[in-house]
Amino acid sequence: MKTDVAIIGAGPAGLYLAQMLHNAGINSVLLEAKSEDYVIDRVRAGVMEQGAVDTLKEIGVGEGVEKDGLVHDGIIWRFDGQDHYIDVQKLTGGRSVIVYGQQSVVRDLINARRKYSDIHFSTPVTKIEDTHGKPKVHFELDGKPVVLECDFVAGCDGFHGISRQTIPEAEQKIFEHVYPYSWLGVLAEAKPSSHVVIYSHHENGFALSSMRSEEISRLYIQVNNDDSADNWSDDALWDELELRLGNGVKDFKINRGPILQKGITPMRSYVCETMRYGNIFLAGDAAHIVPPTGAKGLNLAVGDVRVLSAGLKEYYAEGKTEWLDKYAETCLDRIWKVERFSWWTTTMFHPAPDASDFDVKMQLASLNYLANSEIGAASFAENYVGLPYAV
Ligand code: FAS
Ligand code: PHB
């Protein structure tokens, strides 16, 4: 089997890239280890930067987000028993964020891909050879071994994928920070308790109130790394969410309902600066991870594949490799700024288990400064709505 580009992974990175390449007349084979249901059922990102939405529309897959995306011009911060509305739209001269769950994004992109090509679900790639020549990608189709020969491999296979593992460890330039807390995430059939996302710094720990639609709430609380979703009854979870999100706001009541899914998300910052190895290019979570506080995981993946797509278009249209040759350097400039923002918002909002009273005072002073300084809030807002793309 032969193609131009082998795309490993049908998450946001792989699916956005597949559509970009198709629009440019570049052939690709998309290989996904899990089933279609598994990929679409995974409840992950919720907030899209304006740029990620604009990109979806540019590549011709904007109908769903146009119809069902919830445009948010601001967010609420709660701390020290105070309520602050951060008007990101005003602070950034008109840019917003859009709540449109990752499940919907991948569903829309899968449906688009199906119009012109296959996605091979339940087809894990088991080996990648000849990385510096014409890469050979190994997998099985209908129980038979297949070798796919291609010009390039797009490693869009997430943090646990095979692409980064194909790069010799000695060649991998890794940076990592693990946080002393995790998120317990809840998806519930309950009307969101606020029309915008609430970020709450509470002495018991951080809490966040978001949504997937007008009927579905998405909520998180900070928990210790050794905690488990099984330790929390539904009532205990709702009570803690109400306490932390209420945060001194008079008569705050959380809308309760059947819990559809709950799970623990560990928190880490991670960058593999070796985003290119021969003709393998890493994109999205395969190259980097951010703690979810800043809502940047999916959005960073889009930034990477915009650069990779530009490089592949230049190669196939003009035979040049300028964008491909500077792929890692170009992506890392934006990646590190977003890693910083995600680390900053995480450390500002989450009282660590071993935090001193002084540490907490510094968090509250930072929040108080930003919420009451237009310059400070604008600095937060320009990162939150999304930094400019390199291309
Ligand atoms: P993905 O991990 O989405 O996709 C990689 C794909 O590659 C997967 O489908 C996997 O099955 C496949 N794959 C792996 N190995 C393979 C192989 N050998 N062969 C073929 N396919 C293979 N981000 C936010 O912005 N906000 C959030 O609230 C948020 N919550 C999250 C909660 C959880 C539990 C997790 C794990 C992540 C969360 N994220 C969140 C981050 C998440 O949205 C990622 O940033 C986003 O999915 C990145 O997309 P991809 O890079 O495409 O990787
Ligand atoms: C979500 O809706 O999942 C979400 C929203 C805002 C965040 C993180 C996650 O900062």
Short mmCIF file of C-alpha atoms and ligand atoms in Angstrom, two decimals:
data_model
loop_
_atom_site.label_atom_id
_atom_site.label_comp_id
_atom_site.label_asym_id
_atom_site.label_seq_id
_atom_site.Cartn_x
_atom_site.Cartn_y
_atom_site.Cartn_z
CA MET A 1 0.00 0.00 0.00
CA LYS A 2 1.33 3.53 -0.79
CA THR A 3 0.27 7.09 -0.01
CA ASP A 4 1.75 10.57 0.34
CA VAL A 5 1.19 11.00 4.11
CA ALA A 6 0.43 8.37 6.74
CA ILE A 7 -1.56 10.00 9.55
CA ILE A 8 -1.46 8.04 12.79
CA GLY A 9 -4.33 8.90 15.14
CA ALA A 10 -7.89 10.16 14.57
CA GLY A 11 -7.98 12.71 17.36
CA PRO A 12 -8.28 16.45 16.63
CA ALA A 13 -4.69 16.70 15.31
CA GLY A 14 -5.00 13.82 12.83
CA LEU A 15 -8.49 14.72 11.71
CA TYR A 16 -7.84 18.44 11.17
CA LEU A 17 -4.67 17.54 9.21
CA ALA A 18 -6.46 14.94 7.06
CA GLN A 19 -8.99 17.55 5.98
CA MET A 20 -6.30 20.17 5.29
CA LEU A 21 -4.33 17.72 3.12
CA HIS A 22 -7.44 16.58 1.26
CA ASN A 23 -8.31 20.20 0.44
CA ALA A 24 -4.77 20.58 -0.96
CA GLY A 25 -5.05 17.42 -3.09
CA ILE A 26 -2.53 15.52 -0.95
CA ASN A 27 -3.35 11.85 -0.37
CA SER A 28 -3.30 10.42 3.14
CA VAL A 29 -4.20 7.22 4.95
CA LEU A 30 -5.64 7.75 8.44
CA LEU A 31 -5.01 4.94 10.95
CA GLU A 32 -6.75 4.93 14.34
CA ALA A 33 -6.10 2.33 17.06
CA LYS A 34 -9.50 2.60 18.74
CA SER A 35 -13.04 2.10 17.47
CA GLU A 36 -15.06 5.00 16.11
CA ASP A 37 -17.43 4.88 19.09
CA TYR A 38 -14.49 5.05 21.52
CA VAL A 39 -13.01 8.08 19.76
CA ILE A 40 -16.32 9.95 19.65
CA ASP A 41 -17.41 8.96 23.18
CA ARG A 42 -14.25 10.32 24.82
CA VAL A 43 -15.28 13.41 26.81
CA ARG A 44 -12.29 15.75 26.65
CA ALA A 45 -11.81 19.36 25.62
CA GLY A 46 -14.67 21.81 25.78
CA VAL A 47 -13.41 25.28 24.91
CA MET A 48 -12.18 26.21 21.43
CA GLU A 49 -10.10 29.26 20.65
CA GLN A 50 -11.52 31.55 17.97
CA GLY A 51 -8.65 30.41 15.72
CA ALA A 52 -9.49 26.72 16.06
CA VAL A 53 -13.10 27.47 15.12
CA ASP A 54 -12.05 29.71 12.22
CA THR A 55 -9.75 26.91 11.01
CA LEU A 56 -12.61 24.41 11.13
CA LYS A 57 -14.67 26.77 8.96
CA GLU A 58 -11.72 27.45 6.59
CA ILE A 59 -11.30 23.71 5.91
CA GLY A 60 -15.03 23.35 5.18
CA VAL A 61 -16.16 21.65 8.42
CA GLY A 62 -17.71 24.60 10.22
CA GLU A 63 -21.42 23.79 9.95
CA GLY A 64 -21.74 22.07 13.34
CA VAL A 65 -19.84 24.64 15.38
CA GLU A 66 -21.69 27.42 13.55
CA LYS A 67 -25.02 25.88 14.56
CA ASP A 68 -24.30 24.54 18.06
CA GLY A 69 -21.16 26.30 19.28
CA LEU A 70 -21.77 28.53 22.32
CA VAL A 71 -19.92 31.83 21.91
CA HIS A 72 -18.58 33.10 25.23
CA ASP A 73 -17.43 36.71 25.52
CA GLY A 74 -16.23 36.33 29.09
CA ILE A 75 -15.63 34.10 32.08
CA ILE A 76 -16.23 34.36 35.82
CA TRP A 77 -13.48 34.12 38.41
CA ARG A 78 -14.46 33.43 42.02
CA PHE A 79 -12.02 33.79 44.86
CA ASP A 80 -12.00 35.14 48.42
CA GLY A 81 -15.82 35.18 48.33
CA GLN A 82 -15.82 37.62 45.41
CA ASP A 83 -17.19 37.34 41.90
CA HIS A 84 -15.31 38.84 38.92
CA TYR A 85 -16.43 38.86 35.30
CA ILE A 86 -13.42 38.87 32.96
CA ASP A 87 -14.70 40.38 29.71
CA VAL A 88 -12.25 38.71 27.29
CA GLN A 89 -14.16 40.02 24.26
CA LYS A 90 -13.76 43.65 25.33
CA LEU A 91 -10.19 43.13 26.56
CA THR A 92 -9.06 41.61 23.24
CA GLY A 93 -10.93 43.98 20.92
CA GLY A 94 -13.60 41.49 19.89
CA ARG A 95 -12.23 37.95 20.21
CA SER A 96 -14.18 35.26 22.09
CA VAL A 97 -13.98 31.57 22.89
CA ILE A 98 -16.51 29.00 21.75
CA VAL A 99 -17.76 26.08 23.83
CA TYR A 100 -18.07 23.14 21.44
CA GLY A 101 -16.98 19.78 22.87
CA GLN A 102 -14.15 17.75 21.41
CA GLN A 103 -16.64 14.94 20.85
CA SER A 104 -18.52 17.16 18.39
CA VAL A 105 -15.32 18.35 16.70
CA VAL A 106 -14.07 14.82 16.00
CA ARG A 107 -17.56 13.66 14.94
CA ASP A 108 -17.79 16.49 12.39
CA LEU A 109 -14.28 15.82 11.06
CA ILE A 110 -14.88 12.05 10.82
CA ASN A 111 -18.07 12.65 8.86
CA ALA A 112 -16.20 15.03 6.55
CA ARG A 113 -13.36 12.55 5.98
CA ARG A 114 -15.82 9.82 5.09
CA LYS A 115 -16.99 11.82 2.09
CA TYR A 116 -13.67 11.27 0.33
CA SER A 117 -11.68 8.57 2.06
CA ASP A 118 -11.57 5.85 4.70
CA ILE A 119 -10.52 6.10 8.29
CA HIS A 120 -9.20 2.74 9.41
CA PHE A 121 -10.58 2.45 12.96
CA SER A 122 -9.47 -0.32 15.36
CA THR A 123 -6.21 -0.37 13.34
CA PRO A 124 -3.24 0.25 15.63
CA VAL A 125 0.09 1.01 13.96
CA THR A 126 2.63 -1.44 15.39
CA LYS A 127 5.89 -0.24 13.86
CA ILE A 128 7.39 2.57 11.78
CA GLU A 129 10.56 1.78 9.79
CA ASP A 130 12.87 3.68 7.41
CA THR A 131 12.08 6.94 9.16
CA HIS A 132 14.76 8.85 7.18
CA GLY A 133 13.81 7.46 3.78
CA LYS A 134 10.37 6.40 2.57
CA PRO A 135 8.82 5.46 5.92
CA LYS A 136 7.11 2.08 6.19
CA VAL A 137 4.13 1.96 8.56
CA HIS A 138 3.07 -1.48 9.83
CA PHE A 139 -0.47 -2.44 10.86
CA GLU A 140 -3.06 -5.13 10.26
CA LEU A 141 -6.16 -4.90 8.05
CA ASP A 142 -8.76 -7.68 8.28
CA GLY A 143 -6.23 -9.75 10.19
CA LYS A 144 -3.60 -9.48 7.47
CA PRO A 145 -0.28 -7.61 7.97
CA VAL A 146 0.00 -4.48 5.83
CA VAL A 147 2.99 -2.26 5.15
CA LEU A 148 2.10 1.29 4.10
CA GLU A 149 4.89 3.11 2.26
CA CYS A 150 4.70 6.89 2.34
CA ASP A 151 6.69 10.09 1.98
CA PHE A 152 5.89 11.39 5.46
CA VAL A 153 4.36 10.19 8.75
CA ALA A 154 2.21 12.60 10.77
CA GLY A 155 2.45 11.33 14.35
CA CYS A 156 -0.91 12.52 15.65
CA ASP A 157 -1.23 9.57 18.03
CA GLY A 158 -1.35 11.33 21.36
CA PHE A 159 0.77 11.05 24.48
CA HIS A 160 0.83 7.25 24.52
CA GLY A 161 1.23 6.77 20.77
CA ILE A 162 3.93 4.94 18.81
CA SER A 163 5.32 7.90 16.86
CA ARG A 164 7.30 9.54 19.67
CA GLN A 165 8.36 6.09 20.87
CA THR A 166 9.90 5.50 17.42
CA ILE A 167 12.35 8.33 18.08
CA PRO A 168 15.39 6.95 19.96
CA GLU A 169 15.28 8.16 23.57
CA ALA A 170 18.75 9.69 23.22
CA GLU A 171 17.35 11.91 20.44
CA GLN A 172 14.29 13.02 22.39
CA LYS A 173 14.61 16.43 24.11
CA ILE A 174 12.00 16.19 26.88
CA PHE A 175 10.76 18.75 29.43
CA GLU A 176 8.24 17.65 32.07
CA HIS A 177 6.47 18.92 35.20
CA VAL A 178 3.93 16.83 37.12
CA TYR A 179 1.43 18.63 39.39
CA PRO A 180 0.60 17.42 42.93
CA TYR A 181 -3.13 17.30 42.16
CA SER A 182 -5.56 16.05 39.48
CA TRP A 183 -9.03 16.91 38.21
CA LEU A 184 -12.12 14.85 38.87
CA GLY A 185 -14.30 15.61 35.84
CA VAL A 186 -18.07 15.14 35.72
CA LEU A 187 -20.47 15.14 32.77
CA ALA A 188 -24.06 15.56 33.97
CA GLU A 189 -27.54 15.86 32.50
CA ALA A 190 -28.10 19.12 34.33
CA LYS A 191 -28.67 22.65 33.04
CA PRO A 192 -25.40 24.61 33.47
CA SER A 193 -25.54 26.73 36.65
CA SER A 194 -23.97 29.66 34.84
CA HIS A 195 -24.16 30.90 31.24
CA VAL A 196 -20.35 31.27 31.22
CA VAL A 197 -17.44 29.19 32.52
CA ILE A 198 -16.69 29.71 36.24
CA TYR A 199 -13.17 29.28 37.62
CA SER A 200 -13.20 29.13 41.43
CA HIS A 201 -10.22 29.26 43.82
CA HIS A 202 -11.50 27.76 47.07
CA GLU A 203 -9.69 26.73 50.26
CA ASN A 204 -10.85 23.14 49.64
CA GLY A 205 -9.44 23.27 46.12
CA PHE A 206 -10.13 24.51 42.60
CA ALA A 207 -13.50 23.96 40.90
CA LEU A 208 -14.67 24.72 37.38
CA SER A 209 -18.16 24.91 35.92
CA SER A 210 -18.52 24.51 32.17
CA MET A 211 -21.01 22.98 29.77
CA ARG A 212 -21.45 21.03 26.52
CA SER A 213 -24.90 22.42 25.69
CA GLU A 214 -27.81 24.21 27.39
CA GLU A 215 -28.77 20.85 28.93
CA ILE A 216 -25.39 19.25 29.70
CA SER A 217 -22.99 20.45 32.43
CA ARG A 218 -19.26 19.72 32.46
CA LEU A 219 -17.72 20.23 35.92
CA TYR A 220 -14.38 19.61 37.58
CA ILE A 221 -12.93 19.68 41.09
CA GLN A 222 -9.29 19.51 42.15
CA VAL A 223 -8.49 16.26 43.94
CA ASN A 224 -5.33 14.66 45.28
CA ASN A 225 -3.37 12.43 42.90
CA ASP A 226 -4.25 9.33 44.92
CA ASP A 227 -7.99 10.07 44.84
CA SER A 228 -10.45 8.05 42.76
CA ALA A 229 -13.83 8.76 41.20
CA ASP A 230 -15.18 5.80 43.20
CA ASN A 231 -14.45 7.68 46.44
CA TRP A 232 -17.12 10.23 45.52
CA SER A 233 -20.83 9.51 45.75
CA ASP A 234 -22.93 11.64 43.41
CA ASP A 235 -24.37 13.60 46.35
CA ALA A 236 -20.92 14.23 47.87
CA LEU A 237 -19.71 15.43 44.49
CA TRP A 238 -22.64 17.79 43.96
CA ASP A 239 -22.30 19.14 47.52
CA GLU A 240 -18.56 19.82 47.05
CA LEU A 241 -19.13 21.43 43.66
CA GLU A 242 -21.83 23.68 45.16
CA LEU A 243 -19.55 24.65 48.06
CA ARG A 244 -16.50 25.42 45.93
CA LEU A 245 -18.33 27.10 43.04
CA GLY A 246 -20.55 29.06 45.42
CA ASN A 247 -17.44 30.49 47.07
CA GLY A 248 -19.31 33.01 49.20
CA VAL A 249 -21.75 34.00 46.43
CA LYS A 250 -25.09 34.44 48.26
CA ASP A 251 -27.64 31.63 47.70
CA PHE A 252 -25.62 29.94 44.91
CA LYS A 253 -27.33 26.66 44.04
CA ILE A 254 -25.90 24.19 41.58
CA ASN A 255 -28.30 22.51 39.15
CA ARG A 256 -28.12 18.78 39.83
CA GLY A 257 -28.99 15.84 37.57
CA PRO A 258 -27.96 12.33 36.50
CA ILE A 259 -24.19 11.96 36.24
CA LEU A 260 -23.35 10.51 32.81
CA GLN A 261 -19.59 10.12 33.28
CA LYS A 262 -16.93 10.89 35.86
CA GLY A 263 -13.19 10.36 35.71
CA ILE A 264 -9.82 11.54 36.98
CA THR A 265 -7.47 13.52 34.71
CA PRO A 266 -3.88 13.74 36.00
CA MET A 267 -2.12 17.05 35.39
CA ARG A 268 1.22 17.44 33.71
CA SER A 269 3.16 19.84 31.51
CA TYR A 270 5.23 18.01 28.92
CA VAL A 271 7.10 18.98 25.78
CA CYS A 272 9.13 16.78 23.45
CA GLU A 273 11.09 19.38 21.48
CA THR A 274 12.11 16.68 19.00
CA MET A 275 8.98 17.20 16.92
CA ARG A 276 10.67 15.97 13.75
CA TYR A 277 12.71 12.80 13.27
CA GLY A 278 13.58 12.17 9.64
CA ASN A 279 10.23 12.09 7.87
CA ILE A 280 8.17 11.64 11.04
CA PHE A 281 6.48 14.82 12.31
CA LEU A 282 4.86 14.86 15.77
CA ALA A 283 1.75 17.02 16.28
CA GLY A 284 -0.65 17.59 19.19
CA ASP A 285 -0.47 15.50 22.35
CA ALA A 286 2.16 13.25 20.71
CA ALA A 287 4.54 16.20 21.21
CA HIS A 288 3.15 18.08 24.20
CA ILE A 289 0.71 17.99 27.09
CA VAL A 290 -0.73 20.90 29.06
CA PRO A 291 -2.76 20.82 32.30
CA PRO A 292 -6.41 21.38 31.18
CA THR A 293 -6.94 24.56 33.27
CA GLY A 294 -6.20 26.86 30.34
CA ALA A 295 -8.36 24.81 27.91
CA LYS A 296 -5.43 24.56 25.47
CA GLY A 297 -4.94 20.85 24.65
CA LEU A 298 -7.05 20.62 21.52
CA ASN A 299 -6.24 24.21 20.54
CA LEU A 300 -2.47 23.61 20.57
CA ALA A 301 -2.95 20.59 18.29
CA VAL A 302 -4.60 22.86 15.70
CA GLY A 303 -1.65 25.26 15.78
CA ASP A 304 0.78 22.40 15.08
CA VAL A 305 -1.09 20.93 12.13
CA ARG A 306 -1.52 24.34 10.52
CA VAL A 307 2.29 24.49 10.29
CA LEU A 308 2.64 20.86 9.20
CA SER A 309 -0.03 21.31 6.54
CA ALA A 310 1.74 24.44 5.22
CA GLY A 311 4.99 22.48 5.00
CA LEU A 312 3.45 19.54 3.18
CA LYS A 313 1.59 21.82 0.76
CA GLU A 314 4.86 23.66 -0.03
CA TYR A 315 6.64 20.33 -0.61
CA TYR A 316 4.06 18.82 -2.95
CA ALA A 317 3.28 22.06 -4.78
CA GLU A 318 6.78 23.54 -5.11
CA GLY A 319 9.21 20.79 -4.10
CA LYS A 320 10.51 23.09 -1.35
CA THR A 321 11.05 22.13 2.33
CA GLU A 322 11.42 25.52 4.03
CA TRP A 323 8.36 25.10 6.32
CA LEU A 324 9.12 21.42 6.97
CA ASP A 325 12.73 22.24 7.86
CA LYS A 326 11.62 24.82 10.44
CA TYR A 327 8.57 22.84 11.63
CA ALA A 328 9.70 22.15 15.21
CA GLU A 329 11.18 25.62 15.76
CA THR A 330 8.01 27.28 14.42
CA CYS A 331 5.61 25.16 16.52
CA LEU A 332 7.69 25.36 19.69
CA ASP A 333 7.57 29.17 19.77
CA ARG A 334 3.76 29.04 20.27
CA ILE A 335 3.84 25.77 22.28
CA TRP A 336 6.09 27.19 25.00
CA LYS A 337 3.96 30.34 25.36
CA VAL A 338 0.87 28.16 25.76
CA GLU A 339 2.67 25.82 28.16
CA ARG A 340 3.52 28.88 30.23
CA PHE A 341 -0.10 30.12 30.22
CA SER A 342 -1.43 26.69 31.20
CA TRP A 343 1.16 26.32 33.99
CA TRP A 344 0.46 29.89 35.20
CA THR A 345 -3.33 29.54 35.38
CA THR A 346 -2.99 26.10 36.97
CA THR A 347 -0.57 27.19 39.72
CA MET A 348 -2.61 30.35 40.35
CA PHE A 349 -5.95 28.58 40.84
CA HIS A 350 -4.98 25.33 42.58
CA PRO A 351 -3.92 25.42 46.28
CA ALA A 352 -1.30 22.63 46.37
CA PRO A 353 -1.65 20.03 49.17
CA ASP A 354 1.55 21.34 50.77
CA ALA A 355 0.81 25.03 50.11
CA SER A 356 1.78 27.40 52.93
CA ASP A 357 -0.53 30.24 54.00
CA PHE A 358 1.87 32.53 52.19
CA ASP A 359 1.57 30.50 48.97
CA VAL A 360 -2.23 30.85 49.09
CA LYS A 361 -1.93 34.58 49.76
CA MET A 362 0.24 34.91 46.65
CA GLN A 363 -2.40 33.08 44.57
CA LEU A 364 -5.16 35.36 45.88
CA ALA A 365 -3.04 38.47 45.36
CA SER A 366 -2.34 37.42 41.75
CA LEU A 367 -6.04 36.85 41.10
CA ASN A 368 -6.96 40.13 42.83
CA TYR A 369 -4.40 42.06 40.78
CA LEU A 370 -5.48 40.55 37.43
CA ALA A 371 -9.20 40.94 38.14
CA ASN A 372 -8.76 44.63 39.01
CA SER A 373 -6.16 45.69 36.43
CA GLU A 374 -7.24 46.18 32.84
CA ILE A 375 -3.65 45.68 31.69
CA GLY A 376 -3.28 42.51 33.77
CA ALA A 377 -6.63 41.11 32.67
CA ALA A 378 -5.83 41.90 29.02
CA SER A 379 -2.64 39.88 29.30
CA PHE A 380 -4.67 36.91 30.56
CA ALA A 381 -7.39 37.42 27.95
CA GLU A 382 -5.11 37.52 24.88
CA ASN A 383 -3.74 34.12 25.87
CA TYR A 384 -7.15 32.71 26.72
CA VAL A 385 -8.77 33.55 23.36
CA GLY A 386 -5.67 32.23 21.58
CA LEU A 387 -2.28 33.61 20.56
CA PRO A 388 -1.69 34.28 16.85
CA TYR A 389 -0.77 31.32 14.66
CA ALA A 390 2.60 31.16 12.89
CA VAL A 391 0.76 30.35 9.64
P1 FAS B 1 -5.56 12.52 20.96
O1 FAS B 1 -5.00 11.80 22.14
O2 FAS B 1 -6.88 13.17 21.05
O3 FAS B 1 -5.66 11.51 19.71
C1 FAS B 1 -4.64 10.58 19.47
C2 FAS B 1 -5.28 9.37 18.79
O4 FAS B 1 -4.24 8.48 18.38
C3 FAS B 1 -6.18 8.60 19.75
O5 FAS B 1 -7.46 8.46 19.19
C4 FAS B 1 -5.48 7.24 19.90
O6 FAS B 1 -6.38 6.16 20.01
C5 FAS B 1 -4.68 7.16 18.61
N1 FAS B 1 -3.50 6.28 18.69
C6 FAS B 1 -2.63 6.16 19.72
N2 FAS B 1 -1.69 5.24 19.41
C7 FAS B 1 -1.97 4.79 18.14
C8 FAS B 1 -1.39 3.82 17.26
N3 FAS B 1 -0.30 3.13 17.61
N4 FAS B 1 -1.96 3.61 16.04
C9 FAS B 1 -3.08 4.32 15.67
N5 FAS B 1 -3.68 5.25 16.45
C10 FAS B 1 -3.13 5.47 17.69
N6 FAS B 1 -7.94 19.55 26.58
C11 FAS B 1 -8.61 20.71 26.75
O7 FAS B 1 -8.33 21.67 26.03
N7 FAS B 1 -9.60 20.80 27.72
C12 FAS B 1 -9.96 19.74 28.50
O8 FAS B 1 -10.84 19.85 29.33
C13 FAS B 1 -9.30 18.51 28.32
N8 FAS B 1 -9.66 17.43 29.06
C14 FAS B 1 -9.01 16.25 28.85
C15 FAS B 1 -9.36 15.10 29.59
C16 FAS B 1 -8.69 13.90 29.39
C17 FAS B 1 -9.10 12.66 30.19
C18 FAS B 1 -7.62 13.82 28.47
C19 FAS B 1 -6.85 12.52 28.28
C20 FAS B 1 -7.26 14.94 27.73
C21 FAS B 1 -7.96 16.16 27.91
N9 FAS B 1 -7.63 17.30 27.17
C22 FAS B 1 -8.28 18.47 27.35
C23 FAS B 1 -6.57 17.28 26.22
C24 FAS B 1 -7.10 16.71 24.92
O9 FAS B 1 -8.23 17.44 24.50
C25 FAS B 1 -5.97 16.69 23.91
O10 FAS B 1 -5.21 17.88 23.96
C26 FAS B 1 -6.43 16.47 22.50
O11 FAS B 1 -7.19 15.29 22.47
C27 FAS B 1 -5.18 16.38 21.62
O12 FAS B 1 -5.54 15.86 20.40
P2 FAS B 1 -4.55 14.87 19.61
O13 FAS B 1 -3.20 15.43 19.62
O14 FAS B 1 -5.25 14.58 18.34
O15 FAS B 1 -4.44 13.56 20.54
C1 PHB B 2 -14.35 22.19 29.58
O1 PHB B 2 -15.47 22.62 29.22
O2 PHB B 2 -14.04 20.98 29.55
C2 PHB B 2 -13.30 23.18 30.05
C3 PHB B 2 -13.64 24.53 30.04
C4 PHB B 2 -12.68 25.47 30.44
C5 PHB B 2 -11.43 25.02 30.85
C6 PHB B 2 -11.11 23.65 30.86
C7 PHB B 2 -12.05 22.73 30.46
O3 PHB B 2 -10.50 25.94 31.23
#
